[in-house]
Coordinates of C-alpha atoms in Angstrom, one line a residue:
M23 CA 55.7 -17.6 64.9
K24 CA 57.1 -20.2 66.6
K25 CA 54.1 -21.5 68.6
Y26 CA 52.3 -21.2 64.7
M27 CA 54.0 -23.0 62.6
H28 CA 54.5 -25.6 65.9
H29 CA 51.3 -26.0 65.9
L30 CA 50.3 -25.5 62.4
K31 CA 53.4 -27.8 60.6
K32 CA 51.4 -30.9 60.3
Q33 CA 47.9 -31.1 59.7
N34 CA 45.7 -34.6 58.0
F35 CA 43.4 -34.3 55.1
L36 CA 40.4 -33.8 57.4
G37 CA 42.1 -31.1 59.8
G38 CA 43.1 -29.3 56.6
A39 CA 39.6 -29.3 55.1
L40 CA 38.5 -28.1 58.4
V41 CA 41.5 -25.7 58.6
L42 CA 40.3 -24.0 55.3
A43 CA 36.4 -24.9 56.2
G44 CA 36.4 -23.1 59.3
A45 CA 38.8 -19.9 58.1
G46 CA 36.6 -19.9 54.6
L47 CA 33.7 -19.7 56.3
L48 CA 35.0 -16.2 57.9
V49 CA 36.0 -15.1 54.3
R50 CA 32.6 -15.5 53.3
L51 CA 31.0 -14.1 56.3
L52 CA 33.6 -10.7 55.7
G53 CA 32.9 -11.1 51.8
A54 CA 29.1 -10.7 52.4
G55 CA 30.2 -8.0 54.8
F56 CA 31.5 -6.4 52.1
R57 CA 29.2 -6.8 49.3
I58 CA 26.0 -6.8 51.2
P59 CA 27.2 -2.8 52.7
L60 CA 28.8 -2.0 49.3
A61 CA 25.0 -2.8 47.7
N62 CA 23.8 -0.6 50.1
I63 CA 25.5 2.0 49.2
V64 CA 25.9 2.3 46.0
G65 CA 22.5 -0.1 44.6
N66 CA 21.6 -2.5 42.6
Y67 CA 22.7 -0.4 39.1
G68 CA 26.1 0.0 41.6
M69 CA 26.4 -3.7 41.7
G70 CA 25.9 -3.7 38.0
L71 CA 28.6 -2.0 37.0
Y72 CA 31.0 -4.0 39.7
Q73 CA 29.9 -7.0 38.7
M74 CA 30.8 -6.2 35.0
V75 CA 34.3 -5.5 35.9
F76 CA 34.9 -8.6 38.3
P77 CA 34.2 -11.6 35.8
V78 CA 36.9 -10.3 33.3
Y79 CA 39.6 -9.8 36.0
A80 CA 38.6 -13.1 37.0
L81 CA 39.5 -14.3 33.4
L82 CA 42.5 -13.0 33.1
L83 CA 43.2 -14.0 37.1
V84 CA 42.5 -17.8 36.1
I85 CA 44.2 -17.4 32.9
A86 CA 47.4 -16.6 34.8
S87 CA 47.4 -18.3 38.3
S88 CA 44.3 -21.3 38.7
G89 CA 46.3 -24.4 37.5
I90 CA 49.6 -23.8 38.8
P91 CA 49.2 -23.7 42.6
V92 CA 46.7 -27.0 42.0
A93 CA 50.3 -28.0 39.7
I94 CA 52.8 -26.8 43.0
S95 CA 50.6 -29.0 45.4
K96 CA 51.3 -31.8 43.6
M97 CA 54.7 -32.0 42.7
V98 CA 55.2 -30.6 46.4
A99 CA 52.8 -33.5 47.9
K100 CA 55.2 -35.9 46.0
E101 CA 58.2 -34.7 46.9
R102 CA 57.2 -34.4 50.9
T103 CA 56.4 -37.9 50.7
A104 CA 59.6 -39.0 49.3
K105 CA 61.1 -36.0 52.0
N106 CA 62.7 -33.7 48.8
F107 CA 62.1 -30.8 50.3
Q108 CA 64.8 -29.2 48.3
E109 CA 63.1 -29.6 45.3
C110 CA 59.7 -28.6 47.0
R111 CA 61.1 -24.9 47.6
K112 CA 62.8 -25.3 43.5
I113 CA 59.2 -26.2 42.3
L114 CA 58.5 -22.3 44.2
L115 CA 61.1 -20.8 43.1
N116 CA 60.2 -21.5 39.9
S117 CA 56.5 -21.0 40.0
L118 CA 56.6 -17.9 41.5
I119 CA 58.9 -16.5 37.9
I120 CA 56.2 -18.1 35.8
L121 CA 53.5 -16.5 37.9
A122 CA 55.4 -13.0 37.8
V123 CA 55.7 -13.4 34.2
F124 CA 52.1 -14.4 33.2
G125 CA 50.7 -11.4 36.6
L126 CA 53.1 -8.5 34.6
L127 CA 51.8 -9.7 31.6
F128 CA 48.3 -10.2 32.3
A129 CA 48.1 -6.7 34.4
T130 CA 49.0 -4.4 31.3
L131 CA 47.0 -5.8 29.2
F132 CA 44.5 -5.4 30.9
T133 CA 45.4 -1.6 32.3
L134 CA 45.6 -1.0 28.4
L135 CA 42.6 -2.8 26.9
A136 CA 41.2 -1.6 29.8
D137 CA 39.0 1.7 27.5
N138 CA 38.1 -1.3 24.9
I139 CA 36.2 -3.5 27.3
A140 CA 33.8 -1.0 28.4
S141 CA 33.3 -0.4 25.2
L142 CA 32.4 -3.6 24.7
Q143 CA 29.9 -3.4 27.1
G144 CA 28.7 -0.3 26.9
N145 CA 29.5 1.2 29.1
E146 CA 32.6 3.8 29.1
G147 CA 32.3 5.4 32.7
N148 CA 33.7 1.5 33.7
T149 CA 37.4 2.2 32.2
K150 CA 38.8 3.7 35.8
L151 CA 37.3 0.6 37.4
Y152 CA 39.7 -2.0 35.3
L153 CA 42.8 0.5 36.3
A154 CA 42.2 0.4 39.5
I155 CA 42.1 -3.7 39.4
A156 CA 44.6 -4.1 37.0
P157 CA 47.5 -4.2 39.7
A158 CA 46.0 -6.7 42.1
V159 CA 46.6 -9.4 39.0
L160 CA 49.9 -9.2 39.4
I161 CA 49.5 -9.7 43.3
V162 CA 47.4 -12.2 43.8
C163 CA 49.5 -14.3 40.5
L164 CA 52.3 -14.3 43.3
M165 CA 50.0 -15.1 46.3
A166 CA 49.0 -18.1 44.1
A167 CA 52.5 -19.5 44.3
F168 CA 53.0 -19.4 48.1
R169 CA 49.4 -20.9 48.8
G170 CA 49.6 -23.6 46.2
Y171 CA 53.0 -24.5 47.8
F172 CA 51.7 -24.3 52.0
Q173 CA 48.6 -26.8 50.4
G174 CA 51.5 -29.0 48.9
M175 CA 53.0 -29.5 52.2
S176 CA 50.0 -30.3 53.9
N177 CA 49.7 -26.6 55.9
M178 CA 46.8 -25.2 55.0
V179 CA 46.7 -22.3 57.3
P180 CA 48.6 -20.0 55.7
T181 CA 45.9 -19.8 53.1
A182 CA 43.3 -19.3 55.2
V183 CA 45.3 -16.5 57.5
S184 CA 45.6 -14.4 53.7
Q185 CA 42.4 -15.2 53.0
L186 CA 40.7 -13.1 56.4
I187 CA 43.7 -10.8 55.5
E188 CA 42.4 -10.3 52.0
Q189 CA 38.8 -9.8 53.3
T190 CA 39.6 -7.8 56.3
T191 CA 41.3 -5.7 54.3
K192 CA 39.3 -4.9 51.6
L193 CA 36.0 -4.6 54.3
A194 CA 37.9 -2.2 56.3
I195 CA 39.1 -0.2 53.0
G196 CA 36.8 -0.8 50.3
I197 CA 33.7 1.0 52.4
T198 CA 35.2 4.0 53.5
L199 CA 36.6 4.9 49.8
A200 CA 32.9 3.7 49.3
V201 CA 31.6 6.0 51.1
I202 CA 33.8 8.8 50.9
L203 CA 33.6 9.0 47.1
L204 CA 30.1 8.1 47.5
P205 CA 29.2 11.9 47.2
R206 CA 31.3 12.1 43.5
G207 CA 28.8 9.2 41.8
V208 CA 28.0 6.4 42.1
E209 CA 30.7 4.8 39.5
W210 CA 33.0 6.6 41.9
A211 CA 32.1 4.6 45.1
V212 CA 32.5 1.5 43.2
F213 CA 35.8 2.8 42.2
G214 CA 36.7 3.3 46.0
A215 CA 35.5 -0.2 46.5
I216 CA 37.8 -2.3 43.8
L217 CA 40.6 0.1 44.7
G218 CA 40.3 -1.7 48.1
T219 CA 40.3 -5.2 46.6
T220 CA 43.7 -4.1 45.0
I221 CA 44.7 -2.5 48.2
A222 CA 43.6 -6.2 50.7
E223 CA 46.0 -8.5 48.3
V224 CA 48.5 -6.6 49.2
F225 CA 48.6 -7.1 52.8
A226 CA 47.8 -10.7 51.9
L227 CA 50.4 -11.4 49.8
A228 CA 53.2 -9.6 52.7
F229 CA 51.9 -12.1 55.2
L230 CA 52.6 -14.9 53.3
S231 CA 56.1 -13.6 51.7
I232 CA 56.7 -13.4 56.0
T233 CA 55.2 -16.9 56.4
Y234 CA 57.2 -18.8 53.7
L235 CA 60.8 -16.6 54.8
A236 CA 59.9 -17.8 58.8
H237 CA 58.9 -21.5 57.2
L238 CA 63.1 -21.7 55.3
R239 CA 64.7 -20.1 59.0
K240 CA 63.1 -23.3 59.9
A241 CA 63.7 -26.0 57.3
K242 CA 67.4 -24.4 57.4
R243 CA 67.7 -25.3 61.3
E244 CA 66.0 -28.9 60.9
E245 CA 68.4 -29.6 57.4
K246 CA 71.7 -28.5 58.7
G247 CA 74.6 -30.4 57.7
Q248 CA 72.9 -31.2 54.8
E249 CA 74.8 -30.2 50.8
R250 CA 73.2 -26.3 50.2
V251 CA 69.8 -27.1 52.0
G252 CA 67.1 -24.3 51.5
T253 CA 69.4 -21.9 49.4
L254 CA 67.1 -20.3 47.0
T255 CA 69.7 -19.8 44.1
V256 CA 70.4 -19.6 40.2
R257 CA 71.1 -22.8 39.8
M258 CA 67.6 -23.7 42.0
V259 CA 66.1 -22.2 38.4
D260 CA 65.0 -24.9 35.8
L261 CA 63.4 -24.4 32.8
R262 CA 62.2 -28.0 32.5
L263 CA 60.9 -27.4 35.6
M264 CA 59.2 -25.0 34.7
W265 CA 58.2 -26.7 31.4
R266 CA 56.5 -29.4 33.3
I267 CA 55.1 -27.2 36.3
F268 CA 53.3 -25.5 33.2
K269 CA 52.8 -28.8 31.2
T270 CA 50.7 -30.1 34.3
A271 CA 48.9 -26.3 35.0
L272 CA 47.9 -26.1 31.6
P273 CA 44.0 -29.0 32.0
I274 CA 43.2 -27.4 35.6
T275 CA 44.1 -23.5 34.1
F276 CA 41.7 -24.9 30.9
L277 CA 39.8 -26.1 33.9
A278 CA 39.3 -23.4 35.7
S279 CA 38.7 -20.8 32.9
V280 CA 35.5 -22.3 31.4
F281 CA 33.4 -21.0 33.8
P282 CA 35.1 -17.3 34.2
L283 CA 35.0 -17.0 30.8
I284 CA 30.9 -18.1 30.8
L285 CA 31.1 -15.2 33.0
V286 CA 32.3 -12.7 30.8
F287 CA 30.5 -13.9 27.9
D288 CA 27.4 -13.0 30.3
S289 CA 29.0 -9.4 31.3
L290 CA 28.8 -8.5 27.6
V291 CA 26.2 -9.9 26.5
V292 CA 23.0 -10.2 28.8
V293 CA 23.0 -6.1 29.9
K294 CA 22.5 -5.4 26.3
M295 CA 20.1 -8.4 25.7
L296 CA 17.8 -7.4 28.5
T297 CA 17.8 -3.9 26.9
E298 CA 16.4 -5.3 23.5
A299 CA 14.1 -7.0 25.0
G300 CA 12.8 -4.2 26.4
E301 CA 13.9 -3.0 29.6
S302 CA 16.6 0.0 29.6
T303 CA 19.9 0.2 30.2
R304 CA 19.7 1.1 33.5
D305 CA 17.8 -1.4 34.3
A306 CA 19.4 -4.1 32.6
T307 CA 22.1 -3.4 34.8
R308 CA 20.6 -2.7 37.8
L309 CA 18.9 -6.9 37.3
F310 CA 22.4 -8.2 36.1
G311 CA 23.7 -6.5 39.1
I312 CA 20.4 -8.7 41.5
S313 CA 21.4 -11.5 39.6
T314 CA 25.3 -12.0 40.1
G315 CA 26.0 -9.8 43.0
A316 CA 22.6 -10.0 45.6
V317 CA 21.8 -13.3 44.4
H318 CA 25.2 -15.1 43.4
T319 CA 26.2 -14.0 47.2
L320 CA 23.9 -15.2 49.3
V321 CA 24.5 -18.6 47.3
N322 CA 28.4 -18.8 47.0
M323 CA 28.8 -18.5 50.5
P324 CA 27.7 -22.3 51.8
A325 CA 30.2 -23.1 49.0
V326 CA 33.2 -22.4 51.2
L327 CA 33.4 -25.9 52.1
A328 CA 33.6 -27.7 49.3
I329 CA 36.1 -26.1 48.3
A330 CA 38.0 -25.6 51.6
I331 CA 37.6 -29.8 50.6
G332 CA 38.4 -29.6 47.2
L333 CA 41.8 -28.1 48.0
A334 CA 42.5 -30.4 50.8
I335 CA 41.5 -33.5 48.6
V336 CA 43.7 -32.6 45.2
P337 CA 47.4 -33.3 47.1
M338 CA 45.4 -36.2 49.2
A339 CA 44.6 -38.3 46.4
A340 CA 48.4 -37.4 44.6
K341 CA 50.0 -38.9 47.4
L342 CA 47.5 -42.0 48.3
L343 CA 47.3 -43.2 44.7
K344 CA 51.3 -43.1 44.5
Q345 CA 51.6 -45.4 47.8
G346 CA 48.8 -47.5 45.8
K347 CA 45.9 -46.1 48.6
K348 CA 43.0 -46.8 46.7
E349 CA 40.6 -47.7 49.3
E350 CA 42.2 -44.8 51.8
V351 CA 41.4 -42.1 48.8
K352 CA 37.7 -44.2 48.2
Q353 CA 36.9 -43.5 51.7
K354 CA 37.9 -40.2 51.8
F355 CA 35.9 -39.4 49.2
F356 CA 32.9 -40.5 50.0
L357 CA 32.7 -38.6 53.5
S358 CA 33.7 -35.9 51.5
I359 CA 30.7 -36.4 49.7
K360 CA 28.2 -36.5 52.5
I361 CA 29.6 -34.1 54.2
I362 CA 28.4 -31.6 51.8
V363 CA 25.7 -32.9 51.4
V364 CA 24.0 -32.5 54.5
I365 CA 25.7 -28.7 54.5
A366 CA 23.9 -28.6 51.2
F367 CA 20.5 -29.3 52.8
F368 CA 20.8 -26.9 55.4
F369 CA 21.4 -23.7 53.2
S370 CA 19.3 -24.8 49.9
L371 CA 16.8 -25.4 52.0
F372 CA 16.7 -22.7 54.6
Y373 CA 16.7 -20.5 51.0
L374 CA 13.6 -22.1 49.6
V375 CA 11.7 -21.6 52.7
F376 CA 12.7 -17.5 53.8
A377 CA 13.7 -16.2 49.7
G378 CA 12.0 -13.1 50.3
E379 CA 12.4 -12.8 54.1
L380 CA 16.4 -12.8 53.6
I381 CA 16.4 -10.3 50.3
N382 CA 13.7 -8.4 52.1
F383 CA 16.2 -8.5 55.7
V384 CA 19.7 -8.5 53.7
Y385 CA 19.4 -5.8 51.0
A386 CA 16.7 -3.7 52.4
R387 CA 18.3 -0.9 50.3
A388 CA 19.7 -1.7 47.4
F389 CA 16.3 -1.7 46.1
H390 CA 15.4 1.8 47.5
E391 CA 15.4 3.2 43.8
N392 CA 13.6 0.1 42.6
P393 CA 11.4 -1.7 45.1
S394 CA 9.3 -3.5 41.9
Q395 CA 12.7 -5.7 41.7
I396 CA 12.1 -7.2 44.9
P397 CA 9.7 -10.2 43.9
V398 CA 13.1 -11.5 40.8
A399 CA 15.6 -11.5 43.3
V400 CA 12.9 -13.8 45.5
N401 CA 12.3 -15.9 42.7
L402 CA 16.3 -16.1 41.7
L403 CA 17.0 -16.6 44.8
R404 CA 15.3 -19.4 45.0
M405 CA 15.8 -21.3 41.9
E406 CA 19.5 -21.1 42.0
S407 CA 19.4 -22.2 46.3
A408 CA 19.8 -25.5 43.7
M409 CA 23.5 -24.5 42.9
I410 CA 24.3 -24.9 46.1
F411 CA 24.2 -29.0 46.1
L412 CA 25.2 -28.6 42.2
V413 CA 28.5 -26.7 42.9
G414 CA 29.6 -27.9 46.3
L415 CA 28.8 -31.7 44.5
S416 CA 31.3 -30.7 41.6
T417 CA 33.8 -28.8 43.1
I418 CA 34.7 -32.8 45.0
F419 CA 34.3 -34.4 41.9
T420 CA 36.5 -32.0 40.3
S421 CA 39.3 -32.0 42.7
L422 CA 39.6 -35.9 43.1
L423 CA 39.8 -36.0 39.4
Q424 CA 42.8 -33.0 39.2
G425 CA 44.2 -34.7 42.3
S426 CA 44.4 -38.2 39.7
D427 CA 45.7 -36.8 37.3
R428 CA 42.9 -36.8 35.2
S429 CA 42.0 -32.4 35.0
Y430 CA 40.8 -32.6 31.2
L431 CA 38.3 -35.0 32.3
P432 CA 36.3 -32.1 33.9
L433 CA 36.9 -29.7 31.6
I434 CA 35.2 -32.2 29.3
S435 CA 32.2 -31.9 31.1
L436 CA 32.6 -28.1 32.3
I437 CA 33.3 -27.6 28.7
I438 CA 29.7 -29.0 27.3
G439 CA 28.0 -27.8 30.5
G440 CA 28.9 -24.2 29.7
A441 CA 27.8 -25.2 25.9
A442 CA 24.4 -25.9 27.0
K443 CA 23.9 -22.8 28.9
I444 CA 25.5 -20.6 26.8
G445 CA 23.0 -21.8 24.3
F446 CA 20.3 -21.9 26.5
Q447 CA 20.6 -18.6 27.3
L448 CA 21.1 -17.0 23.7
A449 CA 17.6 -18.7 22.8
L450 CA 15.1 -17.7 25.7
I451 CA 16.6 -14.5 27.6
G452 CA 14.3 -12.2 24.8
T453 CA 11.4 -14.9 26.9
L454 CA 12.1 -15.6 30.6
G455 CA 14.6 -12.3 30.7
I456 CA 16.9 -12.8 33.6
Y457 CA 15.5 -15.8 34.4
A458 CA 17.5 -17.3 31.5
V459 CA 20.7 -17.0 33.4
S460 CA 19.7 -18.7 36.8
I461 CA 18.4 -21.5 34.9
G462 CA 21.6 -22.4 32.8
N463 CA 23.3 -21.9 35.4
I464 CA 21.5 -24.9 37.1
L465 CA 21.6 -26.1 33.6
C466 CA 25.7 -25.7 33.4
F467 CA 26.5 -27.5 36.5
T468 CA 23.7 -31.0 36.3
I469 CA 25.3 -31.5 33.0
A470 CA 29.1 -30.7 34.2
L471 CA 28.5 -32.7 37.3
S472 CA 26.2 -36.1 35.9
L473 CA 29.4 -35.8 33.5
N474 CA 31.7 -35.9 36.3
I475 CA 30.3 -38.8 38.3
F476 CA 30.8 -41.2 35.6
W477 CA 34.6 -40.3 35.2
V478 CA 34.6 -41.0 39.2
M479 CA 32.7 -43.7 38.5
R480 CA 34.7 -45.2 36.0
F481 CA 37.9 -43.9 37.2
M482 CA 37.4 -45.8 40.7
K483 CA 35.3 -48.7 39.7
L484 CA 33.1 -48.0 41.3
K485 CA 29.4 -50.1 41.1
P486 CA 25.7 -49.0 42.6
R487 CA 25.2 -51.3 45.6
V488 CA 22.5 -52.2 48.0
T489 CA 24.2 -52.7 51.0
K490 CA 22.8 -52.6 54.4
Q491 CA 25.4 -49.7 55.5
G492 CA 24.0 -47.1 53.3
L493 CA 20.2 -48.1 54.0
S494 CA 21.0 -46.9 56.7
I495 CA 22.4 -43.5 56.3
K496 CA 20.1 -42.9 53.1
A497 CA 17.4 -43.5 56.0
R498 CA 19.0 -41.3 58.4
L499 CA 19.4 -38.6 56.1
G500 CA 15.9 -38.8 55.0
L501 CA 14.9 -38.7 58.8
L502 CA 16.6 -35.6 58.6
I503 CA 15.5 -33.8 56.6
G504 CA 12.1 -34.4 57.0
I505 CA 12.1 -33.4 60.5
Y506 CA 14.1 -30.5 58.8
I507 CA 11.1 -28.9 56.3
G508 CA 9.2 -29.6 59.3
I509 CA 11.3 -27.0 61.5
L510 CA 11.4 -24.6 58.4
F511 CA 7.6 -24.5 57.8
L512 CA 6.9 -24.5 61.5
L513 CA 9.5 -21.5 62.2
K514 CA 8.0 -20.1 58.8
F515 CA 4.3 -19.8 59.9
L516 CA 5.5 -18.3 63.6
L517 CA 8.1 -16.1 62.5
P518 CA 6.4 -12.1 63.3
P519 CA 6.4 -9.0 61.1
G520 CA 9.7 -7.5 60.2
K521 CA 12.4 -8.1 59.8
G522 CA 14.8 -9.1 62.3
W523 CA 13.1 -12.1 62.8
I524 CA 15.2 -14.1 60.1
I525 CA 17.7 -14.3 62.4
L526 CA 16.0 -15.7 65.2
A527 CA 14.9 -18.1 62.8
G528 CA 18.0 -18.8 61.1
A529 CA 19.8 -19.2 64.6
T530 CA 16.8 -21.3 65.4
A531 CA 16.8 -23.5 61.9
F532 CA 20.7 -24.2 62.1
L533 CA 21.0 -25.2 65.4
G534 CA 17.8 -28.0 65.5
Y535 CA 20.0 -29.0 62.5
V536 CA 23.0 -29.8 64.4
I537 CA 21.1 -31.7 67.1
M538 CA 19.7 -34.1 64.3
V539 CA 22.9 -35.0 62.5
L540 CA 24.3 -35.5 66.0
V541 CA 21.4 -37.5 67.8
L542 CA 20.8 -39.2 64.0
R543 CA 24.6 -40.4 63.9
I544 CA 25.2 -38.9 59.9
F545 CA 28.9 -39.1 60.9
P546 CA 30.6 -41.8 62.5
I547 CA 31.6 -40.8 66.0
R548 CA 34.6 -40.8 65.1
I549 CA 34.3 -37.9 62.7
V550 CA 32.8 -35.9 65.9
N551 CA 35.1 -36.7 68.3
F552 CA 38.0 -35.6 65.9
I553 CA 36.5 -32.5 65.4
K554 CA 36.2 -31.7 69.1
K555 CA 39.7 -32.6 69.8
R556 CA 40.7 -30.1 67.0
G557 CA 38.7 -27.4 68.0
K558 CA 40.4 -27.7 71.4
S559 CA 43.9 -27.9 69.9
I560 CA 43.1 -24.4 67.9
Q561 CA 42.3 -22.9 71.0
E562 CA 45.2 -23.9 73.7

């Protein structure tokens, strides 16, 4: 533990983002390693049931815990800059009290209203699924406080490791329970998978608690001799501080709640509207499972880097803006955008070209009852490949606005985008079917991103300028994309029949893309050297 804390005590912006991104990539792979086999075990109908439960759970979780971790990271980062370490721990304690109250309240509501929510969705069998996930609301709320604290201290590792523990345990226990309970029916298999999620949260919380205690003991030794350092007593409970945390978290919570609220709307409305349009209830549930389960699992995987960078941007921006270093914020912000653009191009174009091969390879067994819906999944994946760009860039712009105490602006953007999505779906889902959901998602994030770009340009006083350096990077990016598209279509032409070859195509495309990024010097040499050094230090 000492060596662990020593290596990870101080991380700069890019270092912290890399730590979260590396772990986040593993988390996404483990998440896909959970959802993909689960889809093949319970089928698209089972995934439809699963996806009807999780938007409601995610909404309650967001309301209870989303804003406070970001508020903690911002407040802790500011106090850490002023070396007020006792105040940092005071912020954590008061946040834990707030989150424990909210978590317990929402877990209780989730339990009491489980039957009503299931009935409203038209799937009464979902009641036991809600009961299986209810305790996780309280557990995740408590985890959120610890993660926010460590992120504010610029130590992203506890968050990253806890996420890995969470996903690994969920994969092992959730899939095992799903297989064991499958003979009792699809609903029970889904129940086992969801119960595995709750158990996984317990393990992750235990790790964060132990890590914090080790961190606290070390801090007390280092600060020995100062007055009452590190002692969490009743006197540290401060109602005024709680109100300040709550007030800081409120706009962030509203922002974080918008899209989960939209997903809850989808879970309540989409299946019913598809049924009214002529689909059977079972087929409508399958289509909902394909869209929100199979397709979104693949689309959401590349978003890990944007989320990691976004988490690093919030405390970084709060700290540097307080110090008056606006130019440094701009430099790191533009670097973040460049990273997201390069990553998004790789995945979105690969999904666009190889959508059919990916669906057939990854979800072969999920479609055994309804192979006629495979073309639907392929088309949805091609359409939603655009979401990789939109969500990634939107995350970066939103994080900068949050770090600069302008959380209400991305909230406005997402509300407008969400309203457009809902209006579009209500008007055209009867005509376009499940495709209306994907088009609505694209419309939502296109509007939100456009507005966020406008807010950031005004706040940072950015003006479009044509410079030699700017034209150079645009030309190199254009050349990179042109060569990459050529590689993809060549691989598509040469790809032999058979599902397994898609792995070779992906590896070849990735290798070629990385080589071209290095050859064309898309990123400055100092960034490449930093990543190499960071990789060596982690290995040591």
